[in-house]
Amino acid sequence: MRKDMEAGAEFTAKDYTDPPPAPLVDAEELTKWSLYRAVIAEFIATLLFLYITVATVIGYKHQSDPNVSGPDAACNGVGILGIAWAFGGMIFVLVYCTAGISGGHINPAVTFGLFLARKVSLIRALLYMIAQCLGAICGVGLVKAFQKAYYNRYGGGVNELSSGYSKGTGLAAEIIGTFVLVYTVFSATDPKRSARDSHVPWIFWVGPFIGAAIAAAYHQYILRAGAIKALGSFRSNA
């Protein structure tokens, strides 16, 4: 136990120091352009996210609608996996684009979790959540403007409880899903994950090559008895 603590202290002092918690209220932050730039980034990112994902959901509902006939019935849609690809792909792209500007929250739940962990101030958290909600409204508004007939027919692609599920089940599913999302965000953005042993990259080169050499020798000379065959061939030639 002591050895682990000593090792941890050694790497912590050498590689990484926890940043101080964000202040609850930082009035000076309101005078910085970086805050408003981040708020704009959250607004645009959430707008694009909702526009693409809601349009994808409406497209899937139209594709799977048994009442659709005529030319539209023969049109192939995204399928159920297309919805997953739309959500995952858009989050990947938007977080990549905005992580260095706003942190790439794109979700009030993520912002709220980071606020509770003192990663962002109260002012920044409130402005982010307002921008995210407005961006979501505008994104869905664009879907309605461009595809009004489909939007009205399929309820705007809104979330709803499937038949056979109670409100408690839906609430539990939302809690678990949001826990996984926010936990992933915390884990992915923790600098300690990559700080330890970052100064010894040779380990990650030498180790795999040694392991590969051992695996090749084990397969060739033990499992396939290559050494015995080679020895027998040598004796016959002698």
Tab-separated table of C-alpha atoms in Angstrom:
chain	number	residue	atom	x	y	z
A	1	MET	CA	0.000	0.000	0.000
A	2	ARG	CA	2.797	2.387	0.947
A	3	LYS	CA	4.637	1.529	-2.248
A	4	ASP	CA	1.563	2.363	-4.332
A	5	MET	CA	1.133	5.658	-2.513
A	6	GLU	CA	4.781	6.558	-2.991
A	7	ALA	CA	4.591	5.707	-6.689
A	8	GLY	CA	1.407	7.707	-7.077
A	9	ALA	CA	2.920	10.679	-5.288
A	10	GLU	CA	6.005	10.493	-7.479
A	11	PHE	CA	4.040	10.608	-10.731
A	12	THR	CA	1.534	13.163	-9.462
A	13	ALA	CA	4.230	15.588	-8.443
A	14	LYS	CA	6.091	15.054	-11.675
A	15	ASP	CA	3.401	14.822	-14.318
A	16	TYR	CA	0.157	16.407	-13.206
A	17	THR	CA	-1.411	18.825	-10.753
A	18	ASP	CA	-5.177	19.128	-10.282
A	19	PRO	CA	-6.401	22.536	-11.468
A	20	PRO	CA	-8.192	24.680	-8.879
A	21	PRO	CA	-12.001	24.437	-8.877
A	22	ALA	CA	-13.868	27.025	-10.904
A	23	PRO	CA	-15.298	29.889	-8.829
A	24	LEU	CA	-19.017	29.748	-8.183
A	25	VAL	CA	-19.531	33.281	-9.509
A	26	ASP	CA	-16.857	34.963	-11.596
A	27	ALA	CA	-18.005	38.459	-12.575
A	28	GLU	CA	-14.745	39.112	-14.409
A	29	GLU	CA	-15.626	36.299	-16.793
A	30	LEU	CA	-18.413	38.445	-18.231
A	31	THR	CA	-15.846	40.902	-19.568
A	32	LYS	CA	-13.983	38.295	-21.623
A	33	TRP	CA	-14.756	37.605	-25.277
A	34	SER	CA	-13.747	33.963	-24.829
A	35	LEU	CA	-16.918	33.367	-22.775
A	36	TYR	CA	-19.246	34.731	-25.457
A	37	ARG	CA	-17.340	32.915	-28.180
A	38	ALA	CA	-17.852	29.687	-26.240
A	39	VAL	CA	-21.574	30.427	-25.802
A	40	ILE	CA	-21.937	31.013	-29.553
A	41	ALA	CA	-20.100	27.753	-30.238
A	42	GLU	CA	-22.491	25.854	-27.948
A	43	PHE	CA	-25.487	27.465	-29.654
A	44	ILE	CA	-24.339	26.572	-33.182
A	45	ALA	CA	-23.222	23.070	-32.205
A	46	THR	CA	-26.541	22.247	-30.533
A	47	LEU	CA	-28.451	23.718	-33.474
A	48	LEU	CA	-26.598	21.497	-35.944
A	49	PHE	CA	-26.896	18.459	-33.678
A	50	LEU	CA	-30.663	18.747	-33.319
A	51	TYR	CA	-31.193	19.573	-36.978
A	52	ILE	CA	-29.362	16.478	-38.240
A	53	THR	CA	-30.609	14.027	-35.615
A	54	VAL	CA	-34.274	15.080	-35.664
A	55	ALA	CA	-34.304	15.045	-39.467
A	56	THR	CA	-32.797	11.542	-39.350
A	57	VAL	CA	-35.441	10.311	-36.909
A	58	ILE	CA	-38.233	11.736	-39.070
A	59	GLY	CA	-36.678	10.079	-42.118
A	60	TYR	CA	-36.633	6.726	-40.336
A	61	LYS	CA	-40.257	7.094	-39.226
A	62	HIS	CA	-41.247	7.876	-42.801
A	63	GLN	CA	-39.310	4.871	-44.093
A	64	SER	CA	-40.929	2.488	-41.596
A	65	ASP	CA	-44.446	3.929	-41.943
A	66	PRO	CA	-46.748	1.127	-43.194
A	67	ASN	CA	-49.204	3.692	-44.555
A	68	VAL	CA	-46.721	5.132	-47.044
A	69	SER	CA	-47.344	4.065	-50.631
A	70	GLY	CA	-46.323	5.135	-54.102
A	71	PRO	CA	-42.829	6.298	-55.063
A	72	ASP	CA	-41.933	7.091	-51.442
A	73	ALA	CA	-42.453	3.469	-50.418
A	74	ALA	CA	-39.617	2.314	-52.654
A	75	CYS	CA	-37.174	4.859	-51.246
A	76	ASN	CA	-34.575	3.328	-48.960
A	77	GLY	CA	-33.967	5.203	-45.725
A	78	VAL	CA	-31.307	5.253	-43.050
A	79	GLY	CA	-32.645	2.345	-41.014
A	80	ILE	CA	-32.552	2.078	-37.240
A	81	LEU	CA	-28.738	2.008	-37.210
A	82	GLY	CA	-28.718	5.244	-39.178
A	83	ILE	CA	-30.140	7.019	-36.141
A	84	ALA	CA	-27.270	5.758	-34.000
A	85	TRP	CA	-24.761	6.798	-36.666
A	86	ALA	CA	-26.349	10.250	-36.906
A	87	PHE	CA	-26.163	10.849	-33.160
A	88	GLY	CA	-22.694	9.377	-32.696
A	89	GLY	CA	-21.231	10.919	-35.833
A	90	MET	CA	-22.548	14.391	-35.112
A	91	ILE	CA	-21.328	14.313	-31.511
A	92	PHE	CA	-17.898	13.180	-32.712
A	93	VAL	CA	-17.624	15.986	-35.280
A	94	LEU	CA	-19.105	18.745	-33.120
A	95	VAL	CA	-17.087	17.917	-30.010
A	96	TYR	CA	-13.948	17.818	-32.144
A	97	CYS	CA	-14.781	21.264	-33.537
A	98	THR	CA	-15.800	22.950	-30.272
A	99	ALA	CA	-13.751	21.212	-27.569
A	100	GLY	CA	-11.014	23.830	-27.716
A	101	ILE	CA	-13.508	26.707	-27.665
A	102	SER	CA	-16.273	25.812	-25.228
A	103	GLY	CA	-15.389	22.327	-24.032
A	104	GLY	CA	-17.870	20.708	-26.411
A	105	HIS	CA	-20.719	20.190	-23.935
A	106	ILE	CA	-23.641	20.343	-26.434
A	107	ASN	CA	-25.984	19.094	-23.707
A	108	PRO	CA	-27.412	20.831	-20.611
A	109	ALA	CA	-26.965	17.622	-18.601
A	110	VAL	CA	-23.233	17.588	-19.362
A	111	THR	CA	-22.924	21.262	-18.426
A	112	PHE	CA	-24.854	20.687	-15.189
A	113	GLY	CA	-22.615	17.765	-14.240
A	114	LEU	CA	-19.454	19.760	-14.927
A	115	PHE	CA	-20.854	22.639	-12.869
A	116	LEU	CA	-21.499	20.347	-9.900
A	117	ALA	CA	-17.911	19.121	-10.205
A	118	ARG	CA	-16.715	22.758	-10.156
A	119	LYS	CA	-15.294	22.520	-13.667
A	120	VAL	CA	-17.238	25.578	-14.855
A	121	SER	CA	-18.611	28.605	-13.033
A	122	LEU	CA	-22.295	29.234	-12.391
A	123	ILE	CA	-22.369	32.094	-14.914
A	124	ARG	CA	-20.791	29.994	-17.657
A	125	ALA	CA	-23.069	27.042	-16.874
A	126	LEU	CA	-26.228	29.171	-17.080
A	127	LEU	CA	-25.172	30.841	-20.331
A	128	TYR	CA	-24.223	27.476	-21.830
A	129	MET	CA	-27.565	25.900	-20.942
A	130	ILE	CA	-29.510	28.878	-22.298
A	131	ALA	CA	-27.513	28.747	-25.538
A	132	GLN	CA	-27.999	24.985	-25.815
A	133	CYS	CA	-31.759	25.220	-25.331
A	134	LEU	CA	-32.058	28.061	-27.843
A	135	GLY	CA	-29.857	26.168	-30.296
A	136	ALA	CA	-32.029	23.077	-29.926
A	137	ILE	CA	-35.191	25.111	-30.563
A	138	CYS	CA	-33.678	26.724	-33.656
A	139	GLY	CA	-32.381	23.400	-34.967
A	140	VAL	CA	-35.789	21.769	-34.702
A	141	GLY	CA	-37.316	24.923	-36.184
A	142	LEU	CA	-35.147	24.470	-39.271
A	143	VAL	CA	-36.360	20.885	-39.620
A	144	LYS	CA	-39.962	22.073	-39.450
A	145	ALA	CA	-39.274	24.847	-41.964
A	146	PHE	CA	-37.644	22.519	-44.501
A	147	GLN	CA	-39.841	19.422	-43.976
A	148	LYS	CA	-43.068	20.782	-42.564
A	149	ALA	CA	-45.342	18.037	-43.895
A	150	TYR	CA	-43.194	15.194	-42.552
A	151	TYR	CA	-42.553	17.098	-39.322
A	152	ASN	CA	-46.269	17.451	-38.602
A	153	ARG	CA	-47.071	13.898	-39.723
A	154	TYR	CA	-44.514	12.237	-37.439
A	155	GLY	CA	-44.790	14.510	-34.431
A	156	GLY	CA	-41.479	16.249	-34.987
A	157	GLY	CA	-39.499	13.135	-34.138
A	158	VAL	CA	-40.155	13.793	-30.462
A	159	ASN	CA	-39.171	11.283	-27.762
A	160	GLU	CA	-42.041	9.307	-26.299
A	161	LEU	CA	-42.613	6.227	-24.193
A	162	SER	CA	-43.138	3.087	-26.234
A	163	SER	CA	-46.263	1.065	-25.558
A	164	GLY	CA	-45.893	-1.300	-22.642
A	165	TYR	CA	-43.430	0.863	-20.698
A	166	SER	CA	-44.337	2.828	-17.586
A	167	LYS	CA	-43.210	6.321	-16.683
A	168	GLY	CA	-40.944	4.882	-14.010
A	169	THR	CA	-39.207	2.673	-16.563
A	170	GLY	CA	-38.704	5.628	-18.879
A	171	LEU	CA	-37.320	7.737	-16.038
A	172	ALA	CA	-34.899	4.975	-15.034
A	173	ALA	CA	-33.717	4.593	-18.634
A	174	GLU	CA	-33.066	8.337	-18.870
A	175	ILE	CA	-31.158	8.348	-15.578
A	176	ILE	CA	-28.964	5.404	-16.564
A	177	GLY	CA	-28.322	6.723	-20.070
A	178	THR	CA	-27.397	10.189	-18.812
A	179	PHE	CA	-25.152	8.680	-16.137
A	180	VAL	CA	-23.226	6.757	-18.791
A	181	LEU	CA	-22.945	9.876	-20.976
A	182	VAL	CA	-21.705	12.223	-18.250
A	183	TYR	CA	-19.421	9.572	-16.729
A	184	THR	CA	-17.840	9.075	-20.149
A	185	VAL	CA	-17.322	12.828	-20.514
A	186	PHE	CA	-15.612	13.040	-17.122
A	187	SER	CA	-13.384	10.057	-17.878
A	188	ALA	CA	-12.463	11.218	-21.377
A	189	THR	CA	-11.539	14.729	-20.224
A	190	ASP	CA	-9.546	13.723	-17.142
A	191	PRO	CA	-5.918	14.786	-17.775
A	192	LYS	CA	-4.665	12.165	-15.318
A	193	ARG	CA	-5.589	9.447	-17.804
A	194	SER	CA	-2.739	10.448	-20.097
A	195	ALA	CA	-0.398	12.184	-17.656
A	196	ARG	CA	1.025	9.140	-15.912
A	197	ASP	CA	4.019	7.488	-17.592
A	198	SER	CA	3.739	9.872	-20.538
A	199	HIS	CA	7.509	10.445	-20.326
A	200	VAL	CA	8.389	6.801	-21.035
A	201	PRO	CA	7.001	6.109	-24.536
A	202	TRP	CA	9.602	3.384	-25.151
A	203	ILE	CA	7.506	1.040	-23.006
A	204	PHE	CA	4.735	1.079	-25.602
A	205	TRP	CA	7.207	0.278	-28.401
A	206	VAL	CA	9.474	-2.298	-26.768
A	207	GLY	CA	6.696	-4.215	-25.008
A	208	PRO	CA	4.625	-5.063	-28.115
A	209	PHE	CA	7.695	-6.138	-30.122
A	210	ILE	CA	8.919	-8.451	-27.350
A	211	GLY	CA	5.423	-9.908	-26.993
A	212	ALA	CA	5.201	-10.465	-30.755
A	213	ALA	CA	8.584	-12.225	-30.813
A	214	ILE	CA	7.596	-14.524	-27.942
A	215	ALA	CA	4.269	-15.355	-29.608
A	216	ALA	CA	5.984	-16.185	-32.911
A	217	ALA	CA	8.562	-18.423	-31.197
A	218	TYR	CA	5.858	-20.177	-29.162
A	219	HIS	CA	3.747	-20.885	-32.246
A	220	GLN	CA	6.562	-21.983	-34.557
A	221	TYR	CA	8.832	-23.950	-32.222
A	222	ILE	CA	6.433	-25.315	-29.600
A	223	LEU	CA	2.954	-25.661	-31.073
A	224	ARG	CA	4.177	-26.688	-34.526
A	225	ALA	CA	7.364	-28.371	-33.231
A	226	GLY	CA	9.462	-26.476	-35.729
A	227	ALA	CA	12.574	-26.894	-33.598
A	228	ILE	CA	12.318	-30.709	-33.600
A	229	LYS	CA	11.767	-30.795	-37.357
A	230	ALA	CA	14.740	-28.520	-37.895
A	231	LEU	CA	16.921	-30.696	-35.654
A	232	GLY	CA	15.860	-33.877	-37.501
A	233	SER	CA	16.617	-32.283	-40.853
A	234	PHE	CA	20.051	-31.246	-39.612
A	235	ARG	CA	20.874	-34.787	-38.438
A	236	SER	CA	19.746	-36.384	-41.709
A	237	ASN	CA	21.938	-34.031	-43.700
A	238	ALA	CA	24.902	-34.817	-41.448
